[in-house]
Every structure is written in C-alpha cells, then in structure tokens.
Short mmCIF file of C-alpha atoms in Angstrom, two decimals:
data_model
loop_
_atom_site.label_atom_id
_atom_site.label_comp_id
_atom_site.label_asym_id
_atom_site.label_seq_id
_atom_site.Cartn_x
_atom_site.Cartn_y
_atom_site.Cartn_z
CA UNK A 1267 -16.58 37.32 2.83
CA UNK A 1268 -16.87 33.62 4.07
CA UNK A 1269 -15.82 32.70 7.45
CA UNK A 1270 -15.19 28.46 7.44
CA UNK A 1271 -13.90 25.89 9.94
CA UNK A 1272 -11.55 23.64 9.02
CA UNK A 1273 -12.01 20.29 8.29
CA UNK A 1274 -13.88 21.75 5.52
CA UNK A 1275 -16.89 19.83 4.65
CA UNK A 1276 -18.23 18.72 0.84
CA UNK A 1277 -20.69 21.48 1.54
CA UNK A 1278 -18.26 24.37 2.30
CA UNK A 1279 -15.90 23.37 -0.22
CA UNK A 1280 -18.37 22.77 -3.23
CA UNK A 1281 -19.68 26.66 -2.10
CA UNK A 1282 -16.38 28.05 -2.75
CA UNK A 1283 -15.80 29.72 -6.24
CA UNK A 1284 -12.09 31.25 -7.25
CA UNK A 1285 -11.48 34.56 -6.28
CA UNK A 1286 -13.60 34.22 -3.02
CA UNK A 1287 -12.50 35.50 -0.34
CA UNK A 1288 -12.43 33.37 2.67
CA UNK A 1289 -11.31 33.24 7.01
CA UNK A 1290 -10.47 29.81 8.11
CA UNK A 1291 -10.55 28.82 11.67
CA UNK A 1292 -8.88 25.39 12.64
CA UNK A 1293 -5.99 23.01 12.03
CA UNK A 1294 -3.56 23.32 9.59
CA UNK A 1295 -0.69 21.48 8.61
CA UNK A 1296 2.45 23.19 7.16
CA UNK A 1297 4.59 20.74 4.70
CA UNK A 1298 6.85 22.42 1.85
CA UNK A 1299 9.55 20.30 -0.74
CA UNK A 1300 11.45 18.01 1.93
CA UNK A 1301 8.41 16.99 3.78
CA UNK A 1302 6.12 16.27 0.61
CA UNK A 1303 8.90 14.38 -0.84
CA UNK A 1304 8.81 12.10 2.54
CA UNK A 1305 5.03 11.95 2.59
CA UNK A 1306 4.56 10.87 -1.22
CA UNK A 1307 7.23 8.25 -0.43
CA UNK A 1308 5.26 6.83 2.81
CA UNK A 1309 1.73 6.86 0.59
CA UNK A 1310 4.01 4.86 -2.00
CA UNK A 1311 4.71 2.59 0.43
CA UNK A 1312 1.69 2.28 2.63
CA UNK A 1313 4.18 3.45 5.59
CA UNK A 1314 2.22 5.42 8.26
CA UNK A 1315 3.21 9.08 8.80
CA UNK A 1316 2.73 10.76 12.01
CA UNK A 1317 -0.75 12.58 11.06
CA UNK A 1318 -3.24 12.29 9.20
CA UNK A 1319 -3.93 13.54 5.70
CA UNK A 1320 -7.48 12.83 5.40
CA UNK A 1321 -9.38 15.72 5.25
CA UNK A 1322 -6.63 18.08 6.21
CA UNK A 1323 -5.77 21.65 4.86
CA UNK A 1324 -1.54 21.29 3.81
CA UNK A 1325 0.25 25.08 3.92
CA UNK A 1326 3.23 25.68 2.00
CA UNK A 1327 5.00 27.08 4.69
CA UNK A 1328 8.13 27.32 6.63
CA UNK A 1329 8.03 29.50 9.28
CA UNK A 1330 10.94 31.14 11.53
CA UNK A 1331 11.55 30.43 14.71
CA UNK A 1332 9.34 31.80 16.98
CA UNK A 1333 10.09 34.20 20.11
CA UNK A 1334 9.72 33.83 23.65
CA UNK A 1335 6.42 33.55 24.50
CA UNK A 1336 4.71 33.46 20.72
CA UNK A 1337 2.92 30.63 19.26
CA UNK A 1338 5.02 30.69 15.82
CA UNK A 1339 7.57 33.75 13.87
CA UNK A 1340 6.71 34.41 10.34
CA UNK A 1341 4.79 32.06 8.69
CA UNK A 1342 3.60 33.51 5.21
CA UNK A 1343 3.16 31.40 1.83
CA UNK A 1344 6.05 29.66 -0.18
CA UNK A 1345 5.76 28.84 -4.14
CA UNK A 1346 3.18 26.23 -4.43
CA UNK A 1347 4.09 25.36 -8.03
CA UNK A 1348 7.45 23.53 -6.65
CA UNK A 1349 4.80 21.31 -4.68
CA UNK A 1350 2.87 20.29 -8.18
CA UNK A 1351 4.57 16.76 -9.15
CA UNK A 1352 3.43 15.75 -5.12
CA UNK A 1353 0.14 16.92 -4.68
CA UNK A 1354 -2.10 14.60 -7.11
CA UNK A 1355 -0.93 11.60 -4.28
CA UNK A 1356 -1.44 13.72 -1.51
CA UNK A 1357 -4.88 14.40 -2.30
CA UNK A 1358 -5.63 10.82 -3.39
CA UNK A 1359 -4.60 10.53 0.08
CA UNK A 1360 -7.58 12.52 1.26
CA UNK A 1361 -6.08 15.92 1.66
CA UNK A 1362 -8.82 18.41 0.93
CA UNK A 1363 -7.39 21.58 0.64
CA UNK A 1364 -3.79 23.54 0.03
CA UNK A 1365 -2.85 26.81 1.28
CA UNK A 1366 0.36 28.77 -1.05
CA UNK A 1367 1.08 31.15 -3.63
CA UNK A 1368 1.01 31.42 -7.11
CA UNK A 1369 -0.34 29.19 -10.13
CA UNK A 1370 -0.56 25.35 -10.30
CA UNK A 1371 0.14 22.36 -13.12
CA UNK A 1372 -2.81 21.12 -15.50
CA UNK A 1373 -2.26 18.19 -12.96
CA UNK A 1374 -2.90 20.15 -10.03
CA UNK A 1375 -6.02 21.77 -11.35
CA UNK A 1376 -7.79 18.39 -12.72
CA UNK A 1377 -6.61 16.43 -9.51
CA UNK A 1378 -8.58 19.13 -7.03
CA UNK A 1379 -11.52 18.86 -9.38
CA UNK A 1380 -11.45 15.10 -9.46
CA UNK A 1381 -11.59 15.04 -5.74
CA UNK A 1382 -13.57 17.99 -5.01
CA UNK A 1383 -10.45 19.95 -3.08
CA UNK A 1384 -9.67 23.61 -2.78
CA UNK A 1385 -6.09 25.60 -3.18
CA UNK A 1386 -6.21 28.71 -1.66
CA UNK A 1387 -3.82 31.85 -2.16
CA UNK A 1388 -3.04 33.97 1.06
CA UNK A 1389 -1.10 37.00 1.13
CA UNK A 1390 2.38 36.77 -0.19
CA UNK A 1391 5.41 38.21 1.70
CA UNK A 1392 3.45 39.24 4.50
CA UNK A 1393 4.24 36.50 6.79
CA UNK A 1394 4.18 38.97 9.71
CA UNK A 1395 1.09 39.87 9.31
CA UNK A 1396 0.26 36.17 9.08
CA UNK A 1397 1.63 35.03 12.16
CA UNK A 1398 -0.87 37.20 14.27
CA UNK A 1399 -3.59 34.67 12.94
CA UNK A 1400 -1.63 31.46 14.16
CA UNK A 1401 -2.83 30.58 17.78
CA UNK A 1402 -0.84 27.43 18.34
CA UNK A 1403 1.84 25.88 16.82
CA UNK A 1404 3.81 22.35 17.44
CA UNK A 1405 5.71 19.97 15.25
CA UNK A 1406 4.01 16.68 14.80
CA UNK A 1407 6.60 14.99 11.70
CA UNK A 1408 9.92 15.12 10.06
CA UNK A 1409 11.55 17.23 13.27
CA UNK A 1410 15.09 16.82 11.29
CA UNK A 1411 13.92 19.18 8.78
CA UNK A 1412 14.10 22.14 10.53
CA UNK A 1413 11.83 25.05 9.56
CA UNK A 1414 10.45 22.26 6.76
CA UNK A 1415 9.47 20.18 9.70
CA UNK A 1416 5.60 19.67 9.25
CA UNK A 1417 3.90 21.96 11.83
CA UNK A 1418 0.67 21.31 13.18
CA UNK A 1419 -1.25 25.01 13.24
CA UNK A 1420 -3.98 26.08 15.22
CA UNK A 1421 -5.53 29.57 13.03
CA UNK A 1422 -8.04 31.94 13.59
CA UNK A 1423 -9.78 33.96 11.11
CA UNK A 1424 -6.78 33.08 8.84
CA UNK A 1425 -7.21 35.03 5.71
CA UNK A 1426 -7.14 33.14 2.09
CA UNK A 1427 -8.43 33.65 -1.16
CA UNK A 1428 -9.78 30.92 -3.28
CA UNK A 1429 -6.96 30.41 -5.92
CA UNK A 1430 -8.41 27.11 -7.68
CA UNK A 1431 -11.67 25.98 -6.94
CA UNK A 1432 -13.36 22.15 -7.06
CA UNK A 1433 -14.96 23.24 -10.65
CA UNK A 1434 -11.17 23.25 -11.52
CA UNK A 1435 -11.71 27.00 -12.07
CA UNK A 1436 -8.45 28.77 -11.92
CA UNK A 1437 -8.39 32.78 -10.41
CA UNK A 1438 -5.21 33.58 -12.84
CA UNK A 1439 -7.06 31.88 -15.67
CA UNK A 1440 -9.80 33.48 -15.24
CA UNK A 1441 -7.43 36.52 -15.97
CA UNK A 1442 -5.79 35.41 -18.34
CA UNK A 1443 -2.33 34.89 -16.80
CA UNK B 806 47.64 51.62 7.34
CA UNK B 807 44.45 52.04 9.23
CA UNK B 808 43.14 48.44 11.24
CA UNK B 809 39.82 47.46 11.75
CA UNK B 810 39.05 44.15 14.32
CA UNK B 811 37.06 41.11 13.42
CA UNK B 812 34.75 41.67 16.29
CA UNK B 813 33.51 45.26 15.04
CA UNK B 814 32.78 43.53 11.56
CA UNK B 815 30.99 40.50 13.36
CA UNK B 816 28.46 42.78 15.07
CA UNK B 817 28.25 45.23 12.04
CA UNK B 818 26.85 42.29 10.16
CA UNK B 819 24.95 41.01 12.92
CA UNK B 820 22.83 44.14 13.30
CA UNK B 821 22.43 44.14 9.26
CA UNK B 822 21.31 40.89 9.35
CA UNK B 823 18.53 41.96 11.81
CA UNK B 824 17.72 45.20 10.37
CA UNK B 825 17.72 44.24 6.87
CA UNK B 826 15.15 41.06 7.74
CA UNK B 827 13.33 43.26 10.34
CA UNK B 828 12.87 46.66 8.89
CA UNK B 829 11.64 47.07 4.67
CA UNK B 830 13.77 49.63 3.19
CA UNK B 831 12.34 53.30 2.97
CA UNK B 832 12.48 53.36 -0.27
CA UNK B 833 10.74 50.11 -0.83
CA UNK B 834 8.48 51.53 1.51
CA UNK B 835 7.71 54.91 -0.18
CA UNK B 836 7.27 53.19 -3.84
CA UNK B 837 4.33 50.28 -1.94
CA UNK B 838 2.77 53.85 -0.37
CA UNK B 839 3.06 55.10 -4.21
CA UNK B 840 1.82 52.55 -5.70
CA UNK B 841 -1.76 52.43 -3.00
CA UNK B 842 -2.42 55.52 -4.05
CA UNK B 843 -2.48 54.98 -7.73
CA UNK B 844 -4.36 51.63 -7.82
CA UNK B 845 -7.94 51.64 -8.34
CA UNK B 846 -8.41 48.13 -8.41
CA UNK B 847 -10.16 46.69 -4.48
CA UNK B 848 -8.97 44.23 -4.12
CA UNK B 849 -4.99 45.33 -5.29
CA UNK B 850 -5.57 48.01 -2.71
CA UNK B 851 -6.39 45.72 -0.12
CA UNK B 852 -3.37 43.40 -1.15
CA UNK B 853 -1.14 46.45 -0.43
CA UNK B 854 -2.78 47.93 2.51
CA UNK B 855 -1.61 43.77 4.30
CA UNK B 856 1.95 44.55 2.20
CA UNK B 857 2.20 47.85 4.09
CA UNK B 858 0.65 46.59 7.34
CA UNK B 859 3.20 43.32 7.62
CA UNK B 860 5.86 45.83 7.40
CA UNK B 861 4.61 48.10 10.01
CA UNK B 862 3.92 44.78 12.27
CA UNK B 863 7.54 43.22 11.60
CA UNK B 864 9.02 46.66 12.72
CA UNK B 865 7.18 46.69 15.59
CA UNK B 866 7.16 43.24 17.03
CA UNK B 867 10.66 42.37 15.91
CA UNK B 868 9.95 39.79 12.99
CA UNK B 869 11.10 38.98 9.86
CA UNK B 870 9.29 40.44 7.32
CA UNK B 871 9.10 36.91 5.07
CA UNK B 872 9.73 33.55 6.50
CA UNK B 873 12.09 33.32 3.72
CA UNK B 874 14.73 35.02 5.16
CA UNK B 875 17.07 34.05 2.04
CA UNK B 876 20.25 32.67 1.20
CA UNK B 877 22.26 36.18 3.21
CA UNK B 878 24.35 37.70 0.81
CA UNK B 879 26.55 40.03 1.92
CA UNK B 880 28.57 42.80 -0.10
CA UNK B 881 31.97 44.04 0.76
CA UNK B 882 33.97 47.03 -0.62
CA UNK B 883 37.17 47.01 1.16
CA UNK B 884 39.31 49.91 1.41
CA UNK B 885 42.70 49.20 0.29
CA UNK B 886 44.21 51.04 2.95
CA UNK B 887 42.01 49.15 5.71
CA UNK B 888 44.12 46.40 7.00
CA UNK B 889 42.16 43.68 8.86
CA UNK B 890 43.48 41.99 11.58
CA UNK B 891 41.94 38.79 11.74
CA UNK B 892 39.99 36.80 8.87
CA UNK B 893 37.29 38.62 7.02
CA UNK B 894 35.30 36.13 5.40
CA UNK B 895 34.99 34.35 8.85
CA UNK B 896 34.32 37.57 10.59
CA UNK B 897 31.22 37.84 7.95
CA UNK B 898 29.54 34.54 8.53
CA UNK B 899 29.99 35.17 12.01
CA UNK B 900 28.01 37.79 11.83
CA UNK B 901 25.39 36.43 9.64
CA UNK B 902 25.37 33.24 12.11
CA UNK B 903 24.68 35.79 15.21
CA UNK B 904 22.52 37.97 13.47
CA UNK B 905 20.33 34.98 12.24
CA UNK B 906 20.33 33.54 15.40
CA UNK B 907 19.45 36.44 17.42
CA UNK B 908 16.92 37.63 14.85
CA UNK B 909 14.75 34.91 14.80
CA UNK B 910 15.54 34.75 11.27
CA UNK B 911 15.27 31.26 9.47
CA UNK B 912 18.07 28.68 8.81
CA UNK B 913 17.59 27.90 5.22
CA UNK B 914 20.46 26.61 4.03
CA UNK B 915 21.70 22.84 3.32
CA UNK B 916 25.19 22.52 3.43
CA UNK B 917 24.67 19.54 0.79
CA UNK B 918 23.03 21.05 -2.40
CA UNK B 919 22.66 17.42 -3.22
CA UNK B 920 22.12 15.87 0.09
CA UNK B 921 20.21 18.71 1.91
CA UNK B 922 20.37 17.67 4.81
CA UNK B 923 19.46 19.35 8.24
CA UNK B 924 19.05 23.20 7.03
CA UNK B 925 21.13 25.87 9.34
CA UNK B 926 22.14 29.83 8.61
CA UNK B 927 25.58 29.18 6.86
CA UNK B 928 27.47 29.86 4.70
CA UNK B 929 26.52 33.14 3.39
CA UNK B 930 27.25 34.12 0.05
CA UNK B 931 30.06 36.68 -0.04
CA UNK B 932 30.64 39.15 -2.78
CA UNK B 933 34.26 41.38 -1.64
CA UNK B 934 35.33 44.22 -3.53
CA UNK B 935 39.15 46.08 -3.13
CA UNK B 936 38.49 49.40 -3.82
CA UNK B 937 39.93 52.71 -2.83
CA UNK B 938 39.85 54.45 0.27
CA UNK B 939 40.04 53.42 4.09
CA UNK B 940 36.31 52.94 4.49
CA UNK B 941 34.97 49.27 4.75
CA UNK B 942 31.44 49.15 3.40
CA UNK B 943 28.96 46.17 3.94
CA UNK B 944 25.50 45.74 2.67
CA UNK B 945 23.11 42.65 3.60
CA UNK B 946 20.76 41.34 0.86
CA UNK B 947 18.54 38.26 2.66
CA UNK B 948 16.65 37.75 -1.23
CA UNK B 949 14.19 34.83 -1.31
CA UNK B 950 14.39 32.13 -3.45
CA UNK B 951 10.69 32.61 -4.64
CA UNK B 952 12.08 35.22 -6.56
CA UNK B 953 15.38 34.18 -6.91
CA UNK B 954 14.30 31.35 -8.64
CA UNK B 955 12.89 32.97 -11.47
CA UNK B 956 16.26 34.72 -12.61
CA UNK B 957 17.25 34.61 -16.17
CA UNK B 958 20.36 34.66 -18.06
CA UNK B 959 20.46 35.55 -21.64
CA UNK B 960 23.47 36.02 -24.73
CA UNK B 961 22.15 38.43 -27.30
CA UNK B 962 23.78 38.72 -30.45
CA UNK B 963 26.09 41.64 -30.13
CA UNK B 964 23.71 43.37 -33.15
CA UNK B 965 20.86 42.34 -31.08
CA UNK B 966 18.55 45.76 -31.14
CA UNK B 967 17.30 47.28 -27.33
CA UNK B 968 13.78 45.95 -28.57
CA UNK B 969 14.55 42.51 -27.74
CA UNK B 970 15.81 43.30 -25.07
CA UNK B 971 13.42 45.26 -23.72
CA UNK B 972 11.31 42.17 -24.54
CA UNK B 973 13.29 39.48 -22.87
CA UNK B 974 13.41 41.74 -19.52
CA UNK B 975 9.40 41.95 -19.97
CA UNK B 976 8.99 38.14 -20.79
CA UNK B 977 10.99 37.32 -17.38
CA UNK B 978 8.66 39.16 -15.49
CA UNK B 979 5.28 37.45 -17.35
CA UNK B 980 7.47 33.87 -16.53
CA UNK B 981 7.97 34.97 -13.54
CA UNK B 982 3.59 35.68 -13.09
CA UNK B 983 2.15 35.67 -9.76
CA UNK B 984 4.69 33.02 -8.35
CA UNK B 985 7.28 35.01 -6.62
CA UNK B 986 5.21 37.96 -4.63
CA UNK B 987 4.74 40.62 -6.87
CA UNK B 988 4.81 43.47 -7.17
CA UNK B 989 8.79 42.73 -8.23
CA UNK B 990 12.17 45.20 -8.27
CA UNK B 991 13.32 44.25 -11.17
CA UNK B 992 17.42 44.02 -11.47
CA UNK B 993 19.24 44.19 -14.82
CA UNK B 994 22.61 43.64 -15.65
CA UNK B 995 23.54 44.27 -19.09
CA UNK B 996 26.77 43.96 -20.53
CA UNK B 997 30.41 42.30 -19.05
CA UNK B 998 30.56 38.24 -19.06
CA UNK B 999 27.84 35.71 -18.01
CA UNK B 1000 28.73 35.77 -14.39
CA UNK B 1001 29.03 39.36 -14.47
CA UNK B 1002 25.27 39.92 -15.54
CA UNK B 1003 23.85 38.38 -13.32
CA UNK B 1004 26.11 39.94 -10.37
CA UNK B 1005 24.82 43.31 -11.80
CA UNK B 1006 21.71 42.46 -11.76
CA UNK B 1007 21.91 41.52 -8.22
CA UNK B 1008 23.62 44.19 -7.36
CA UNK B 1009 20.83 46.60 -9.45
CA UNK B 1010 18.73 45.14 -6.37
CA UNK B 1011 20.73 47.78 -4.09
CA UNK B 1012 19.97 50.77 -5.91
CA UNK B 1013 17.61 52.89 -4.32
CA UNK B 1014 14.26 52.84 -5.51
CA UNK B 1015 13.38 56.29 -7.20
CA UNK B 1016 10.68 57.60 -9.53
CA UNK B 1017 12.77 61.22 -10.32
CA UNK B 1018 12.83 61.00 -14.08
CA UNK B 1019 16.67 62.95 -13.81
CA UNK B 1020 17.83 59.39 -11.87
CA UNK B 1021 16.15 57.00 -14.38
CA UNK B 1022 17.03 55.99 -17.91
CA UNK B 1023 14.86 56.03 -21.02
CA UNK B 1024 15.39 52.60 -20.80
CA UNK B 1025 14.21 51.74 -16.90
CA UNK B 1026 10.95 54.02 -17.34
CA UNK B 1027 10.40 52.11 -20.82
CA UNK B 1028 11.00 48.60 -19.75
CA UNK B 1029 8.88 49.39 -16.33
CA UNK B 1030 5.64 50.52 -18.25
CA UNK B 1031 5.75 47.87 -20.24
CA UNK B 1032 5.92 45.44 -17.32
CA UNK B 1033 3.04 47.05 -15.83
CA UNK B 1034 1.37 46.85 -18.76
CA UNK B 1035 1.10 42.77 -18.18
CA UNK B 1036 -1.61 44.10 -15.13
CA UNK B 1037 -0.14 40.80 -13.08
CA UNK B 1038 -0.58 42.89 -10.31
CA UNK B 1039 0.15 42.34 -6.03
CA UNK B 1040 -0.35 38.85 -5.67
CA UNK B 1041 -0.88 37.85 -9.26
CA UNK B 1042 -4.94 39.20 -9.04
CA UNK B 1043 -4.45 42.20 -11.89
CA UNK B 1044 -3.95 45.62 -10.92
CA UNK B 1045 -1.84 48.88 -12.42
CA UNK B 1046 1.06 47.74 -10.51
CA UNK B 1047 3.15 44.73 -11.50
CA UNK B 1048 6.72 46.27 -10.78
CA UNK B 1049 7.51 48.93 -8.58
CA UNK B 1050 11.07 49.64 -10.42
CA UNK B 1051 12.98 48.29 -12.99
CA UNK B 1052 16.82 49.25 -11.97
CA UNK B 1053 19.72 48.67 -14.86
CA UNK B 1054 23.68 48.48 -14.41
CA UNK B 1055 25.36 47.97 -17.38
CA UNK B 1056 29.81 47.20 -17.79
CA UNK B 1057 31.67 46.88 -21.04
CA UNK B 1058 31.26 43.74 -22.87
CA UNK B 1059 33.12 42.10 -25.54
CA UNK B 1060 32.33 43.00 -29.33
CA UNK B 1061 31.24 38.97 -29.63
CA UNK B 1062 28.35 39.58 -27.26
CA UNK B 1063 25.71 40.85 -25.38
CA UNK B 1064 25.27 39.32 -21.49
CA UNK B 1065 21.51 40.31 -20.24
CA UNK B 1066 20.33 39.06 -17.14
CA UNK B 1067 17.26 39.61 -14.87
CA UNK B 1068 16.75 39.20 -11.23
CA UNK B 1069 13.80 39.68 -10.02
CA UNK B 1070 12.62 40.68 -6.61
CA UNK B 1071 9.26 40.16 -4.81
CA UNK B 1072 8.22 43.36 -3.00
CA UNK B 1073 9.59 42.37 0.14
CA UNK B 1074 13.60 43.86 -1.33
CA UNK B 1075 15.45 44.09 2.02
CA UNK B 1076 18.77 45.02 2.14
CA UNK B 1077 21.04 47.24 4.84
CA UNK B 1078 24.24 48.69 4.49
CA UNK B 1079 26.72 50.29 6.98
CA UNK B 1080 29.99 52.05 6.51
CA UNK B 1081 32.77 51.37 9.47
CA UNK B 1082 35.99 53.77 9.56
CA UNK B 1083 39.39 52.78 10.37
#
C-alpha cells in the first residue's frame, strides 16, 4: 500500500498501476454534474473559475451538511460515468487525477492516458466512513449549488484504489466487466 | 371514526427520515455480515469489512450512511377508519422537511427537473394506500439515484417463457456493473401495468431480506445465483457476492402482456417503518 501527497507528481502518478491500492494526503476538490457543466463552459470560454484546475485531484462528491463542530457530513463517491462527456476538457485543463465510482467512457480512458492522469475508485456507500478522513472542508465555487457546490477538501490518509491508470489500463477490464 | 393529528404524523416521519438515513436496516445488516463470511476473495473482504464499519460509524456519530440521501419516498397505508384531521400529504413533507433538516441529511432535490435550480429536501415522493383497518402505517425509503438510475422496465410477450426473464433481471444487474455500489437488493415487479411494475419493484425493496429457503421462491434463489454468478462483486472488483437478495412481487396482468421491471439497490437499502394507532 502507497501512501501519496497530493498534487501528485509525473513520478507518483506514472508509479501507479490499476488495482493499487493507495492513501492520499492533501487537497481535493469535490465537483459532480452542475459544477462540471459550469467549469467545461468557463474552459470554453476562457472565463476564470474560482480555483485552479491545474494539477488538482476533482472528487465526485456531494457531501451532507456537516454538524456542529465537524469539518464535513458524509462525503462518499457519486457515479463517475455521468461525469464522462466533461472530463476530456477538464483534464486538458490540467486536472491530474479523479476520485468516483464505477467504470468510465473509451473517452475517459484514452484522455487520462494522453495526459498521463489517474481515476481512482474509493469505497462506495460508505461515505461515513469517509468523512473521518476529511480534515477541512470550505466552499471555494458555485455556492448556489448547494451540496454540488465545489468544496475545497483538506484529506488525510484518504483511502482510494487505482480504478484507471495513465497506461489507460482499466481495473474492471482487467476483469472483464 | 378514530382521529389521528397532523403533528403526530409530522414527527413520525421526521424520526423515519433520521433513522432510516442514520441506522442500515438489520436485515441489510445480517445479509453484509453473511456475505463476509462467505467471501474468500481479500480484497472483497476488506470492501465489506469498510461496508460494515460505515454503518457502525453512521450509527454512532449520527450520520447519514450515503451522502446520497435520495429522493425520500414515503409509503402510506391508511386505515379507512382513521380520519385525519388536517392534510396528510402536507403533514408528510413536513416531516420529511424536519427530518432532513435535523438529520443532517442532504437536500437533493430541484424543484425544476428542467431548470434545476438551487437543490432543497422537497417534495417527497408519496405513495398512499386506503386499506382496511384503523392503523396508519408509514415506511421511509431515502434510495439513491446511483442505483435508481439503473432501473429497467420491460413488456414481455405474454408467452414469453420465465427464462427470459430470468435473463432480463440478470442482464439489469451486469448493466447495472460496478456503477451503483454493489453488492445490490434487487426488486422485481412482475405482472399488473407499466407503472405498476415498477411500483412493485420498489416496493420489493421493503421486503425483509431473508435467506430461509420456506420465505423464498424457486424463482428469487434462481435469479440470485445467477446474478452472483456475474462475480461483479462489492465495489465492482469480483468476488462471490454481487447481490445480497433478489426480492419478487408479482399482481395480475392482462392476457396481452407481461410488465417486468427491476430496481436495483446498492447495499446501502435503508428504509424505516412505523405503525401509529388511532
């Protein structure tokens, strides 16, 4: 088991192979459907959003509201697949890694290759569990979209499996799925 | 005629809405404890030992168990000689709204389908059934839409054989793959009209989870070893255990047809249910 800081460099992420399984320490960014609809849009057209993409690690994520005194509520995975027709921009952008669940496009797969990214898969429907890994939490864009609001996460030892690596090699087609 | 008050239905709901989002069923439970033991594969076993250990951490620190706290979807069977004074379907959301709110749970719905604008908690979906009796019963079902996205809807032939059947059911589930947190439930309805399915097979969701071979069908056990079969496994990364249950309800259907329909659930089926008296 690998234990990384985020930003990932070339180094780390050419080391990674699918099905690796991997702790992350560092900044995240949550964005899910409304928010990468509203950040394709910007790269379309050159507008500035309110962070940067380059280099950053994007989680498909949503999370509840958090209670008194905690950084974040539950924050686990959403379906990455619904993030697909997006994510060939956003890493053309510079993003260098994707946190989520479940399998990606063709598209996906050659566009993480082409630009030596990384999707990782953490553990589905256990957002609890996931939560006690998130430090800090505030919301640096898109505030009007409530829980879809892109969070800026500070994790520690956040656990994630390497679900596509940047040979293009797929975990579930390595399995056949 | 026997009267039960809008307020005792708000907080009923409330505390469903909490308990249901806080606290995984027993029987979901019991099946994910079932299913650790008979895995073999690592890294499956690790995949449910965090299953089992989010639920013991949402218990205990008061969380939702998923961030995707669904689109609530509650289930009435009113007693036709319960008289409620006051409006029930605004007692309901009411309840859902509180709940939600004093849950921590998340506000995922757009008023707008179209529009989607600012997301909030309402309006619930509401399923209300007159039946007999002076009992009202309520159940909470917050489903994701991970899962609820991969429903399916089919109309057999009526001389369609229980083979293809049996094969649709499994080729939902391998559509379905690693995308909406298996290990699924796996809700059938069969029979009645279009809409009916697939309220059946929402409503096959509810049925308690059981692996006595007296409170299955031929059918259930068949279609659930084939679906394990697929070795999709927790998460998607193989293993023995790709469904914990399959669960069928079937109603009467018209000699032109034959209504199938699947929803599936990710592992993380929560739903509560409460009785009140007049």
């Amino acid at each position: 088991m690998k234990k990384l800081t985020l930003p990932l460099t070339e180094k780390d992420i050419i080391s990674l192979r699918a099905g690796d399984e991997v702790f992350l320490t560092g900044t995240l960014y949550t964005a899910r459907d409304q928010a990468h609809r509203m950040i394709a849009e910007a790269i379309a057209r050159r507008k500035r959003i309110p962070f940067t993409l380059k280099n950053a690690m994007i989680y498909y994520c949503g999370p509840t509201q958090a209670q008194k005194g905690k950084a974040i509520g539950a924050c686990g995975p959403t379906t990455s697949s619904r993030m697909d027709i997006f994510t060939p921009a956003l890493l053309n952008a510079g993003v260098k890694g994707m946190i989520g669940k479940g399998q990606r496009s063709l598209q996906v797969r050659q566009a993480i290759r082409e630009h030596k990214a990384v999707y990782f898969l953490t553990y589905a429907g256990c957002a609890a569990l996931l939560h006690r890994y998130v430090k800090k939490a505030k919301v640096v864009a898109f505030r009007e979209l409530g829980p879809e609001a892109v969070h800026q996460l500070y994790v520690e030892l956040f656990p994630v499996i390497v679900g596509i690596d940047a040979q293009g090699t797929d975990v579930y087609k390595k399995r056949g799925i | 005629m026997k009267t039960i008050y809008p307020s005792s239905i708000t907080k009923a709901v409330s505390e469903l809405c909490i308990r249901a989002n806080h606290v995984l069923r027993d029987d979901v439970l019991q099946a994910l404890k079932l299913a650790l033991r008979r895995e073999s594969d690592k890294k499956a076993k690790r995949i449910f030992k965090a299953i089992l250990e989010n639920a013991a951490v949402a218990k205990k620190e008061r969380l939702a168990i998923c961030q995707d706290t669904g689109l609530p979807t509650v289930f009435v069977e009113l007693g036709q000689e319960v008289r409620i004074k006051g409006d029930l379907r605004s007692a309901l959301a009411k309840g859902v709204e509180e709940g939600y709110r004093r849950g921590f749970l998340r506000s995922s719905i757009v008023r707008d389908p179209l529009a989607r604008t600012k997301p909030g908690y309402l309006p619930p979906i509401m399923h209300i059934d007159i039946v007999k009796g002076k009992k009202l019963k309520l159940t909470v079902l917050p489903k994701g839409f991970g899962c609820e996205n991969k429903t399916q809807l089919k109309m057999f032939l009526p001389t369609a054989c229980t083979e293809e059947i049996k094969q649709f059911i499994v080729a939902a589930v391998k559509a379905a793959g690693p995308d909406a947190c298996p290990p699924y439930v796996v809700g059938v309805g069969i029979g009645g009209t279009a809409d009916y399915a697939c309220l059946l097979a929402k409503k096959a969701l509810l049925c308690r989870i059981t692996h006595n071979a007296r409170r299955t069908t031929q059918l259930e056990r068949d279609v659930l070893r084939e679906i394990n079969q697929l070795r999709i496994g927790p998460m998607g990364l193989g293993g023995k255990t790709t469904a914990l249950a399959v669960n069928i309800l079937t109603y009467p259907t018209h000699i032109a047809g034959l209504p199938v329909a699947v929803n599936i659930s990710c592992h993380a089926l929560r739903s509560a249910t409460t009785t009140l008296c007049a």
